Amino acid sequence: MNDVGARGKTGEGSGLVEALKPYVERESLASFFLGISSGFPFAMIGATLTTRLAQDHIQKSTITAFTLAFLVYNLKFLWSWLVDGVHLPVLGRLGQRVSWMILAGALVFLAVINLALVDPAKDIGATVVAAVLVGAAGATFDIVIDAFRIETLKPYQLGTGSGMSQYGWRIGSAGAGGIALFVAARHGWTAAYIACAFLVLPAVLTALLMGEPARHREATRRKGLGEVWDSITGPFVEFFRRHGALLVLAFILVHKIGDTLANLTFRLLFDDLGFTNDEIALYDVGLGFWAYLIGVFIGGAAYSRLGLKRSVLFALVLMGVSNLSFAALAAAGHSNLGMAGAIGFENIASGYGGVVVVAYFSALCDLRFTAAQYALISAGASIVGRFVTGTTAGAMIERFGYVNFYLLTTVLALPGIVLFWWMSRTGLVDEAMGTAGEEPPKT
């Protein structure tokens, strides 16, 4: 099998115009708007909620425990088969993917409004429930968005489409974070969350305008319990029958432990170092946004030029090393220059890695089970890191300090790097590929 990143419409021109053309194709633009709506629920229960809780003087161990709300995302494979196989009444006439996009978007909107109305200082239990509900709704939204994106993109567009999705995700995430900080400083956190809830609209409107994805395969009718059981287990049976599937799953589980552990604690570091909301907005949201966009563009170009295996391996190394910059920032203390350097390096690495790793994970899907299989893959990609963060990160920071903590996150990147290198050398990366990466583009 040829490397996915090297196939399709590559090498047709060497100028800047030719390099930019894939990013303005209809399918790539759709991925961008889908990414906007995908990114903002993450911010609502991630960095934004961390800042909100820290400003309410909630204990660090309690704050990091809130990252367990992200574990709902890691359980989404349990109900992802519904998106493939259940036809919604009334809305279903718009198409399987479009109808589910509308329903999931409405659930996210309501869940974020609910989180807006709770007061963590008065009722931390209600805040936990509200955060979990946002996670559950956001996870369902992601199932639909990912399936829509993969089935809309042609195989040669997986790199650029993933890049545009990451552009959108970053805008949605950073935009929601920036809007929340700006509005909260002037009108309070309730108004901030309500304002952000409307970021569901880009994905919903994109689905309505694009219609059903070109490569979507309609699920077969379910007539009995046996057929329903097959619809639940079929996506996973197909995946695990592939040669090397267990090693691929192992890579998915471990490749992002260090990166996830570090990323979900950055706001705690900034708060302890005395950075203000305006400084966080300027560097973490503002500078980080542009650095991420640069990384995404580099990632799209690298995927096309280097191919899947080399671009992914380099991304794994880069993302692991980037955590060292936050160890340096922690050692330096309150330094605007240090914060700018750490955030810039981290976001370039994350942008690059996000493109090529997401493209690889997309290519692993069988188009008969896009929603369920990508849900399994994306859920597994961060479950270990999120669990470790939610259960031990706060305590580790308090015991070892930030410098040693971020050094540890760098070491935790090594298993994923070694495993992917070995899979590439033995051919398992190619042998475990799905039809989303194999089928030729339609003409």
Tab-separated table of C-alpha atoms in Angstrom:
chain	number	residue	atom	x	y	z
A	1	MET	CA	0.000	0.000	0.000
A	2	ASN	CA	1.235	3.475	-0.830
A	3	ASP	CA	1.489	6.048	1.911
A	4	VAL	CA	-1.849	7.857	2.108
A	5	GLY	CA	-0.289	11.277	2.357
A	6	ALA	CA	1.560	10.781	-0.911
A	7	ARG	CA	-1.470	9.869	-2.990
A	8	GLY	CA	-4.042	11.895	-4.842
A	9	LYS	CA	-3.629	15.447	-6.027
A	10	THR	CA	-0.119	16.175	-4.887
A	11	GLY	CA	2.814	17.411	-6.859
A	12	GLU	CA	0.668	19.265	-9.439
A	13	GLY	CA	2.351	22.578	-8.743
A	14	SER	CA	5.090	23.917	-6.587
A	15	GLY	CA	3.978	27.510	-6.138
A	16	LEU	CA	2.193	29.049	-3.179
A	17	VAL	CA	-1.090	29.166	-5.114
A	18	GLU	CA	-0.957	25.434	-5.787
A	19	ALA	CA	-0.095	24.777	-2.154
A	20	LEU	CA	-3.113	26.770	-0.993
A	21	LYS	CA	-5.645	25.362	-3.478
A	22	PRO	CA	-6.542	22.230	-1.464
A	23	TYR	CA	-7.406	24.405	1.523
A	24	VAL	CA	-10.158	26.266	-0.336
A	25	GLU	CA	-11.883	23.255	-1.838
A	26	ARG	CA	-15.513	22.894	-0.825
A	27	GLU	CA	-14.916	19.827	1.334
A	28	SER	CA	-11.969	21.401	3.143
A	29	LEU	CA	-13.944	24.556	3.895
A	30	ALA	CA	-16.738	22.417	5.302
A	31	SER	CA	-14.193	20.744	7.598
A	32	PHE	CA	-13.136	24.176	8.822
A	33	PHE	CA	-16.620	25.180	9.935
A	34	LEU	CA	-17.263	21.775	11.457
A	35	GLY	CA	-14.072	22.195	13.465
A	36	ILE	CA	-15.229	25.524	14.921
A	37	SER	CA	-18.252	23.928	16.552
A	38	SER	CA	-16.270	20.863	17.604
A	39	GLY	CA	-13.697	22.919	19.501
A	40	PHE	CA	-15.793	25.158	21.692
A	41	PRO	CA	-17.426	22.612	24.079
A	42	PHE	CA	-13.913	21.425	24.946
A	43	ALA	CA	-12.998	24.959	26.005
A	44	MET	CA	-16.160	25.263	28.096
A	45	ILE	CA	-15.117	22.409	30.392
A	46	GLY	CA	-11.355	22.747	29.846
A	47	ALA	CA	-9.209	25.852	30.201
A	48	THR	CA	-12.185	28.199	30.601
A	49	LEU	CA	-13.727	26.205	33.442
A	50	THR	CA	-10.288	25.800	35.031
A	51	THR	CA	-9.858	29.580	35.068
A	52	ARG	CA	-13.374	30.069	36.410
A	53	LEU	CA	-12.799	27.598	39.261
A	54	ALA	CA	-9.352	28.997	40.071
A	55	GLN	CA	-10.800	32.505	40.358
A	56	ASP	CA	-13.441	31.110	42.710
A	57	HIS	CA	-10.557	29.788	44.863
A	58	ILE	CA	-11.470	26.131	44.395
A	59	GLN	CA	-8.744	23.695	45.583
A	60	LYS	CA	-6.282	22.514	42.878
A	61	SER	CA	-7.023	18.824	43.400
A	62	THR	CA	-10.731	19.567	42.911
A	63	ILE	CA	-10.038	21.622	39.781
A	64	THR	CA	-7.956	18.918	38.110
A	65	ALA	CA	-10.609	16.363	39.056
A	66	PHE	CA	-12.942	18.249	36.716
A	67	THR	CA	-10.921	16.884	33.815
A	68	LEU	CA	-12.753	13.626	34.514
A	69	ALA	CA	-15.670	15.302	32.728
A	70	PHE	CA	-13.614	14.782	29.579
A	71	LEU	CA	-13.815	11.032	30.169
A	72	VAL	CA	-17.345	11.216	28.783
A	73	TYR	CA	-15.666	11.927	25.444
A	74	ASN	CA	-13.670	8.742	25.916
A	75	LEU	CA	-16.835	6.699	26.418
A	76	LYS	CA	-18.570	7.969	23.290
A	77	PHE	CA	-17.866	4.766	21.387
A	78	LEU	CA	-20.509	3.120	23.606
A	79	TRP	CA	-23.316	5.033	21.885
A	80	SER	CA	-21.634	6.052	18.627
A	81	TRP	CA	-23.365	3.206	16.764
A	82	LEU	CA	-26.635	5.113	17.233
A	83	VAL	CA	-25.365	7.826	14.899
A	84	ASP	CA	-24.674	5.213	12.220
A	85	GLY	CA	-27.792	3.101	12.650
A	86	VAL	CA	-30.699	4.996	14.222
A	87	HIS	CA	-32.942	6.972	11.891
A	88	LEU	CA	-34.404	10.024	13.646
A	89	PRO	CA	-38.119	10.689	13.199
A	90	VAL	CA	-39.095	13.855	11.302
A	91	LEU	CA	-35.533	15.237	11.172
A	92	GLY	CA	-34.418	12.016	9.480
A	93	ARG	CA	-35.894	13.220	6.208
A	94	LEU	CA	-32.950	15.636	5.973
A	95	GLY	CA	-30.485	12.729	5.955
A	96	GLN	CA	-28.783	10.577	8.580
A	97	ARG	CA	-25.808	12.850	9.226
A	98	VAL	CA	-27.669	16.148	8.857
A	99	SER	CA	-30.468	15.146	11.211
A	100	TRP	CA	-28.065	13.975	13.891
A	101	MET	CA	-26.040	17.178	13.496
A	102	ILE	CA	-29.125	19.244	14.317
A	103	LEU	CA	-30.051	17.101	17.319
A	104	ALA	CA	-26.514	16.989	18.758
A	105	GLY	CA	-26.071	20.729	18.244
A	106	ALA	CA	-29.270	21.419	20.166
A	107	LEU	CA	-28.094	19.202	23.043
A	108	VAL	CA	-24.765	21.055	23.262
A	109	PHE	CA	-26.493	24.429	23.240
A	110	LEU	CA	-28.768	23.453	26.129
A	111	ALA	CA	-25.940	21.841	28.123
A	112	VAL	CA	-23.737	24.948	27.898
A	113	ILE	CA	-26.646	27.156	28.979
A	114	ASN	CA	-27.134	24.859	31.965
A	115	LEU	CA	-23.432	25.182	32.901
A	116	ALA	CA	-23.779	28.951	32.605
A	117	LEU	CA	-26.465	29.004	35.264
A	118	VAL	CA	-24.603	27.102	38.020
A	119	ASP	CA	-22.406	28.766	40.646
A	120	PRO	CA	-19.290	26.695	41.517
A	121	ALA	CA	-18.673	28.660	44.709
A	122	LYS	CA	-22.123	27.754	46.046
A	123	ASP	CA	-22.729	24.289	44.614
A	124	ILE	CA	-19.713	22.397	43.329
A	125	GLY	CA	-21.810	19.240	42.911
A	126	ALA	CA	-24.193	20.920	40.473
A	127	THR	CA	-21.185	22.252	38.584
A	128	VAL	CA	-19.791	18.733	38.243
A	129	VAL	CA	-23.095	17.469	36.840
A	130	ALA	CA	-23.345	20.408	34.449
A	131	ALA	CA	-19.776	19.855	33.205
A	132	VAL	CA	-20.441	16.155	32.618
A	133	LEU	CA	-23.591	17.013	30.651
A	134	VAL	CA	-21.579	19.373	28.439
A	135	GLY	CA	-19.064	16.587	27.956
A	136	ALA	CA	-21.761	14.064	26.987
A	137	ALA	CA	-23.448	16.450	24.569
A	138	GLY	CA	-20.104	17.584	23.129
A	139	ALA	CA	-19.008	13.979	22.669
A	140	THR	CA	-22.177	13.188	20.726
A	141	PHE	CA	-21.662	16.329	18.634
A	142	ASP	CA	-18.104	15.169	17.908
A	143	ILE	CA	-19.301	11.733	16.781
A	144	VAL	CA	-21.507	13.336	14.152
A	145	ILE	CA	-18.968	15.993	13.153
A	146	ASP	CA	-16.150	13.474	12.688
A	147	ALA	CA	-18.312	11.111	10.634
A	148	PHE	CA	-19.562	14.006	8.493
A	149	ARG	CA	-16.011	15.261	7.922
A	150	ILE	CA	-14.465	11.894	7.012
A	151	GLU	CA	-17.317	10.962	4.662
A	152	THR	CA	-17.241	14.379	2.994
A	153	LEU	CA	-13.486	14.375	2.347
A	154	LYS	CA	-11.961	12.401	-0.492
A	155	PRO	CA	-8.894	10.280	0.393
A	156	TYR	CA	-6.410	12.784	-1.050
A	157	GLN	CA	-8.046	15.517	1.044
A	158	LEU	CA	-7.502	13.808	4.403
A	159	GLY	CA	-4.376	15.843	5.138
A	160	THR	CA	-5.681	19.265	4.134
A	161	GLY	CA	-9.175	18.481	5.410
A	162	SER	CA	-7.775	17.473	8.771
A	163	GLY	CA	-5.725	20.664	8.725
A	164	MET	CA	-8.787	22.795	8.051
A	165	SER	CA	-10.662	20.941	10.766
A	166	GLN	CA	-7.837	21.740	13.166
A	167	TYR	CA	-7.889	25.383	12.071
A	168	GLY	CA	-11.586	25.448	12.864
A	169	TRP	CA	-11.143	23.548	16.117
A	170	ARG	CA	-8.548	26.030	17.286
A	171	ILE	CA	-10.696	29.005	16.333
A	172	GLY	CA	-13.667	27.470	18.113
A	173	SER	CA	-11.643	26.578	21.188
A	174	ALA	CA	-9.540	29.739	21.374
A	175	GLY	CA	-12.434	31.918	20.263
A	176	ALA	CA	-14.687	30.511	22.960
A	177	GLY	CA	-11.904	30.939	25.514
A	178	GLY	CA	-11.236	34.509	24.442
A	179	ILE	CA	-14.921	35.435	24.310
A	180	ALA	CA	-15.482	33.859	27.719
A	181	LEU	CA	-12.592	35.737	29.350
A	182	PHE	CA	-13.623	39.045	27.748
A	183	VAL	CA	-17.302	38.764	28.620
A	184	ALA	CA	-16.654	37.327	32.098
A	185	ALA	CA	-14.415	40.257	33.002
A	186	ARG	CA	-17.250	42.664	32.194
A	187	HIS	CA	-20.543	40.822	32.708
A	188	GLY	CA	-19.740	37.662	34.685
A	189	TRP	CA	-19.325	33.990	33.850
A	190	THR	CA	-23.029	33.301	33.244
A	191	ALA	CA	-23.167	35.786	30.366
A	192	ALA	CA	-19.835	34.440	29.082
A	193	TYR	CA	-21.102	30.880	28.752
A	194	ILE	CA	-24.399	31.936	27.189
A	195	ALA	CA	-22.521	33.923	24.532
A	196	CYS	CA	-20.345	30.922	23.693
A	197	ALA	CA	-23.317	28.546	23.332
A	198	PHE	CA	-24.107	29.988	19.891
A	199	LEU	CA	-20.899	28.466	18.503
A	200	VAL	CA	-22.929	25.342	17.704
A	201	LEU	CA	-24.232	27.141	14.620
A	202	PRO	CA	-21.269	26.774	12.195
A	203	ALA	CA	-21.511	22.957	12.146
A	204	VAL	CA	-25.298	22.866	11.981
A	205	LEU	CA	-25.437	25.390	9.142
A	206	THR	CA	-22.619	23.614	7.283
A	207	ALA	CA	-24.530	20.324	7.443
A	208	LEU	CA	-27.683	21.976	6.139
A	209	LEU	CA	-25.813	23.653	3.264
A	210	MET	CA	-23.672	20.648	2.275
A	211	GLY	CA	-26.340	17.980	2.663
A	212	GLU	CA	-25.509	14.326	3.198
A	213	PRO	CA	-21.787	13.511	2.676
A	214	ALA	CA	-20.893	12.058	-0.713
A	215	ARG	CA	-19.267	8.931	0.733
A	216	HIS	CA	-21.868	8.217	3.404
A	217	ARG	CA	-23.177	4.670	3.271
A	218	GLU	CA	-26.691	4.329	4.595
A	219	ALA	CA	-26.994	1.852	7.441
A	220	THR	CA	-29.094	-1.236	6.800
A	221	ARG	CA	-32.524	-1.431	8.369
A	222	ARG	CA	-32.594	-2.956	11.850
A	223	LYS	CA	-35.467	-5.449	12.217
A	224	GLY	CA	-34.652	-7.518	15.297
A	225	LEU	CA	-32.446	-7.866	18.345
A	226	GLY	CA	-29.855	-9.846	16.394
A	227	GLU	CA	-29.489	-7.109	13.793
A	228	VAL	CA	-29.280	-4.455	16.498
A	229	TRP	CA	-26.518	-6.410	18.244
A	230	ASP	CA	-24.648	-6.720	14.958
A	231	SER	CA	-24.916	-2.967	14.433
A	232	ILE	CA	-23.322	-2.397	17.850
A	233	THR	CA	-20.523	-4.947	17.566
A	234	GLY	CA	-19.890	-4.877	13.813
A	235	PRO	CA	-17.645	-1.765	13.747
A	236	PHE	CA	-15.402	-3.140	16.476
A	237	VAL	CA	-15.282	-6.697	15.099
A	238	GLU	CA	-14.162	-5.347	11.704
A	239	PHE	CA	-11.447	-3.198	13.267
A	240	PHE	CA	-9.984	-5.906	15.499
A	241	ARG	CA	-9.885	-8.443	12.664
A	242	ARG	CA	-7.212	-6.381	10.928
A	243	HIS	CA	-3.609	-7.486	11.167
A	244	GLY	CA	-1.865	-5.446	13.847
A	245	ALA	CA	-5.107	-3.956	15.212
A	246	LEU	CA	-4.137	-4.511	18.855
A	247	LEU	CA	-0.819	-2.717	18.384
A	248	VAL	CA	-2.583	0.130	16.621
A	249	LEU	CA	-4.978	0.377	19.561
A	250	ALA	CA	-2.037	0.335	21.985
A	251	PHE	CA	-0.468	3.222	20.073
A	252	ILE	CA	-3.760	5.134	20.141
A	253	LEU	CA	-3.962	4.698	23.916
A	254	VAL	CA	-0.406	5.724	24.828
A	255	HIS	CA	0.726	8.205	22.168
A	256	LYS	CA	-0.756	11.286	23.838
A	257	ILE	CA	-0.430	10.590	27.574
A	258	GLY	CA	2.260	13.196	28.232
A	259	ASP	CA	0.731	15.818	25.949
A	260	THR	CA	-2.738	15.500	27.490
A	261	LEU	CA	-1.360	15.507	31.040
A	262	ALA	CA	0.547	18.727	30.338
A	263	ASN	CA	-2.109	20.584	28.346
A	264	LEU	CA	-4.843	20.222	30.939
A	265	THR	CA	-2.700	21.863	33.636
A	266	PHE	CA	-1.345	24.930	31.815
A	267	ARG	CA	-3.955	27.300	33.269
A	268	LEU	CA	-3.034	26.212	36.805
A	269	LEU	CA	0.591	27.104	36.052
A	270	PHE	CA	-0.401	30.504	34.663
A	271	ASP	CA	-2.554	31.265	37.699
A	272	ASP	CA	0.187	30.266	40.153
A	273	LEU	CA	2.752	32.352	38.280
A	274	GLY	CA	0.498	35.385	38.669
A	275	PHE	CA	-0.520	35.959	35.037
A	276	THR	CA	-3.652	38.102	34.675
A	277	ASN	CA	-6.689	37.278	32.519
A	278	ASP	CA	-5.530	39.851	29.979
A	279	GLU	CA	-2.057	38.269	29.808
A	280	ILE	CA	-3.573	34.802	29.438
A	281	ALA	CA	-5.863	36.075	26.703
A	282	LEU	CA	-2.965	37.793	24.904
A	283	TYR	CA	-0.474	34.917	25.017
A	284	ASP	CA	-2.401	31.672	25.521
A	285	VAL	CA	-5.371	32.644	23.374
A	286	GLY	CA	-3.916	35.270	21.015
A	287	LEU	CA	-0.322	34.234	20.335
A	288	GLY	CA	-1.203	30.575	20.797
A	289	PHE	CA	-3.903	30.883	18.154
A	290	TRP	CA	-1.534	32.179	15.470
A	291	ALA	CA	1.202	29.725	16.404
A	292	TYR	CA	-1.300	26.889	16.123
A	293	LEU	CA	-2.381	28.054	12.663
A	294	ILE	CA	1.253	28.058	11.543
A	295	GLY	CA	1.668	24.541	12.902
A	296	VAL	CA	-1.470	23.375	11.104
A	297	PHE	CA	-0.230	24.732	7.771
A	298	ILE	CA	3.149	23.063	8.276
A	299	GLY	CA	1.350	19.840	9.143
A	300	GLY	CA	-0.757	19.860	5.978
A	301	ALA	CA	2.311	20.485	3.829
A	302	ALA	CA	4.357	17.843	5.671
A	303	TYR	CA	1.613	15.225	5.282
A	304	SER	CA	1.556	15.790	1.522
A	305	ARG	CA	5.326	15.909	1.073
A	306	LEU	CA	6.598	13.409	3.660
A	307	GLY	CA	3.725	10.949	3.638
A	308	LEU	CA	1.838	9.571	6.591
A	309	LYS	CA	4.462	7.583	8.463
A	310	ARG	CA	7.328	10.094	8.511
A	311	SER	CA	5.075	13.077	9.242
A	312	VAL	CA	3.370	11.300	12.159
A	313	LEU	CA	6.652	10.129	13.683
A	314	PHE	CA	8.104	13.637	13.578
A	315	ALA	CA	4.893	14.998	15.136
A	316	LEU	CA	5.157	12.595	18.066
A	317	VAL	CA	8.716	13.713	18.791
A	318	LEU	CA	7.863	17.395	18.459
A	319	MET	CA	4.816	17.204	20.756
A	320	GLY	CA	6.804	15.383	23.426
A	321	VAL	CA	9.694	17.846	23.392
A	322	SER	CA	7.335	20.849	23.506
A	323	ASN	CA	6.461	20.058	27.132
A	324	LEU	CA	10.015	20.987	28.107
A	325	SER	CA	9.227	24.618	27.339
A	326	PHE	CA	6.718	24.719	30.190
A	327	ALA	CA	9.256	23.225	32.570
A	328	ALA	CA	11.498	26.145	31.583
A	329	LEU	CA	8.665	28.633	32.113
A	330	ALA	CA	7.929	27.174	35.553
A	331	ALA	CA	11.610	27.535	36.467
A	332	ALA	CA	11.784	31.101	35.150
A	333	GLY	CA	8.655	32.313	36.939
A	334	HIS	CA	6.425	35.169	35.769
A	335	SER	CA	7.989	36.044	32.426
A	336	ASN	CA	6.003	37.358	29.473
A	337	LEU	CA	8.822	36.397	27.108
A	338	GLY	CA	9.000	32.915	28.613
A	339	MET	CA	5.242	32.486	28.363
A	340	ALA	CA	5.283	33.614	24.725
A	341	GLY	CA	8.060	31.156	23.854
A	342	ALA	CA	6.469	28.211	25.637
A	343	ILE	CA	3.026	28.796	24.191
A	344	GLY	CA	4.403	29.448	20.712
A	345	PHE	CA	6.422	26.224	20.638
A	346	GLU	CA	3.614	24.159	22.163
A	347	ASN	CA	0.991	25.400	19.721
A	348	ILE	CA	3.131	24.970	16.621
A	349	ALA	CA	3.825	21.395	17.717
A	350	SER	CA	0.174	20.750	18.546
A	351	GLY	CA	-1.038	22.244	15.272
A	352	TYR	CA	1.387	20.160	13.233
A	353	GLY	CA	0.658	17.005	15.207
A	354	GLY	CA	-3.075	17.538	15.153
A	355	VAL	CA	-3.184	17.525	11.364
A	356	VAL	CA	-1.095	14.462	10.645
A	357	VAL	CA	-2.337	12.340	13.548
A	358	VAL	CA	-6.003	13.146	12.829
A	359	ALA	CA	-5.430	12.333	9.146
A	360	TYR	CA	-3.936	8.970	10.158
A	361	PHE	CA	-6.815	8.203	12.513
A	362	SER	CA	-9.338	9.183	9.805
A	363	ALA	CA	-7.660	6.841	7.331
A	364	LEU	CA	-8.070	3.984	9.817
A	365	CYS	CA	-11.875	4.079	9.479
A	366	ASP	CA	-13.992	1.689	7.436
A	367	LEU	CA	-16.606	3.788	5.623
A	368	ARG	CA	-19.356	1.373	6.663
A	369	PHE	CA	-18.761	2.277	10.309
A	370	THR	CA	-17.286	5.780	10.212
A	371	ALA	CA	-19.023	7.208	13.270
A	372	ALA	CA	-18.450	4.213	15.536
A	373	GLN	CA	-14.847	3.523	14.557
A	374	TYR	CA	-13.638	7.106	14.700
A	375	ALA	CA	-15.389	7.480	18.041
A	376	LEU	CA	-13.441	4.467	19.319
A	377	ILE	CA	-10.167	5.824	17.934
A	378	SER	CA	-10.564	9.421	19.103
A	379	ALA	CA	-11.878	8.334	22.504
A	380	GLY	CA	-8.908	6.052	23.042
A	381	ALA	CA	-6.466	8.760	21.969
A	382	SER	CA	-6.722	10.704	25.219
A	383	ILE	CA	-8.464	8.496	27.769
A	384	VAL	CA	-5.299	7.499	29.648
A	385	GLY	CA	-3.956	11.046	29.839
A	386	ARG	CA	-7.295	12.455	30.956
A	387	PHE	CA	-7.752	9.787	33.614
A	388	VAL	CA	-4.246	10.354	34.978
A	389	THR	CA	-4.782	14.117	34.931
A	390	GLY	CA	-8.112	13.930	36.709
A	391	THR	CA	-6.897	11.545	39.405
A	392	THR	CA	-3.297	12.526	40.090
A	393	ALA	CA	-2.147	15.685	38.249
A	394	GLY	CA	-3.055	18.152	40.977
A	395	ALA	CA	-1.460	16.016	43.665
A	396	MET	CA	1.701	15.483	41.565
A	397	ILE	CA	2.077	19.222	40.993
A	398	GLU	CA	1.670	19.937	44.691
A	399	ARG	CA	4.183	17.226	45.626
A	400	PHE	CA	6.873	17.522	42.926
A	401	GLY	CA	6.421	21.062	41.631
A	402	TYR	CA	5.744	22.218	38.076
A	403	VAL	CA	9.266	21.757	36.719
A	404	ASN	CA	9.514	18.053	37.567
A	405	PHE	CA	5.905	17.520	36.546
A	406	TYR	CA	6.501	18.799	32.991
A	407	LEU	CA	9.745	16.842	32.738
A	408	LEU	CA	7.713	13.724	33.550
A	409	THR	CA	5.190	14.510	30.809
A	410	THR	CA	8.076	14.625	28.315
A	411	VAL	CA	9.290	11.178	29.363
A	412	LEU	CA	5.739	9.805	29.018
A	413	ALA	CA	5.813	10.665	25.293
A	414	LEU	CA	8.546	8.063	24.603
A	415	PRO	CA	6.378	4.875	24.480
A	416	GLY	CA	4.204	6.267	21.687
A	417	ILE	CA	7.229	7.373	19.657
A	418	VAL	CA	8.937	3.984	19.916
A	419	LEU	CA	5.769	2.030	19.166
A	420	PHE	CA	4.884	3.995	16.024
A	421	TRP	CA	8.477	3.750	14.768
A	422	TRP	CA	8.325	-0.025	15.160
A	423	MET	CA	4.899	-0.241	13.459
A	424	SER	CA	6.255	1.750	10.518
A	425	ARG	CA	9.341	-0.462	10.185
A	426	THR	CA	7.284	-3.687	10.229
A	427	GLY	CA	4.524	-2.512	7.854
A	428	LEU	CA	1.725	-2.617	10.424
A	429	VAL	CA	0.776	1.004	9.795
A	430	ASP	CA	-0.198	0.138	6.214
A	431	GLU	CA	-1.708	-3.256	6.960
A	432	ALA	CA	-4.175	-1.885	9.521
A	433	MET	CA	-5.455	0.937	7.282
A	434	GLY	CA	-9.218	1.326	6.658
A	435	THR	CA	-11.191	2.046	3.489
A	436	ALA	CA	-11.401	5.783	4.236
A	437	GLY	CA	-7.730	5.949	3.333
A	438	GLU	CA	-7.796	3.306	0.588
A	439	GLU	CA	-10.635	4.217	-1.710
A	440	PRO	CA	-9.658	6.288	-4.752
A	441	PRO	CA	-11.139	9.764	-5.068
A	442	LYS	CA	-14.294	10.032	-7.148
A	443	THR	CA	-14.022	11.979	-10.377
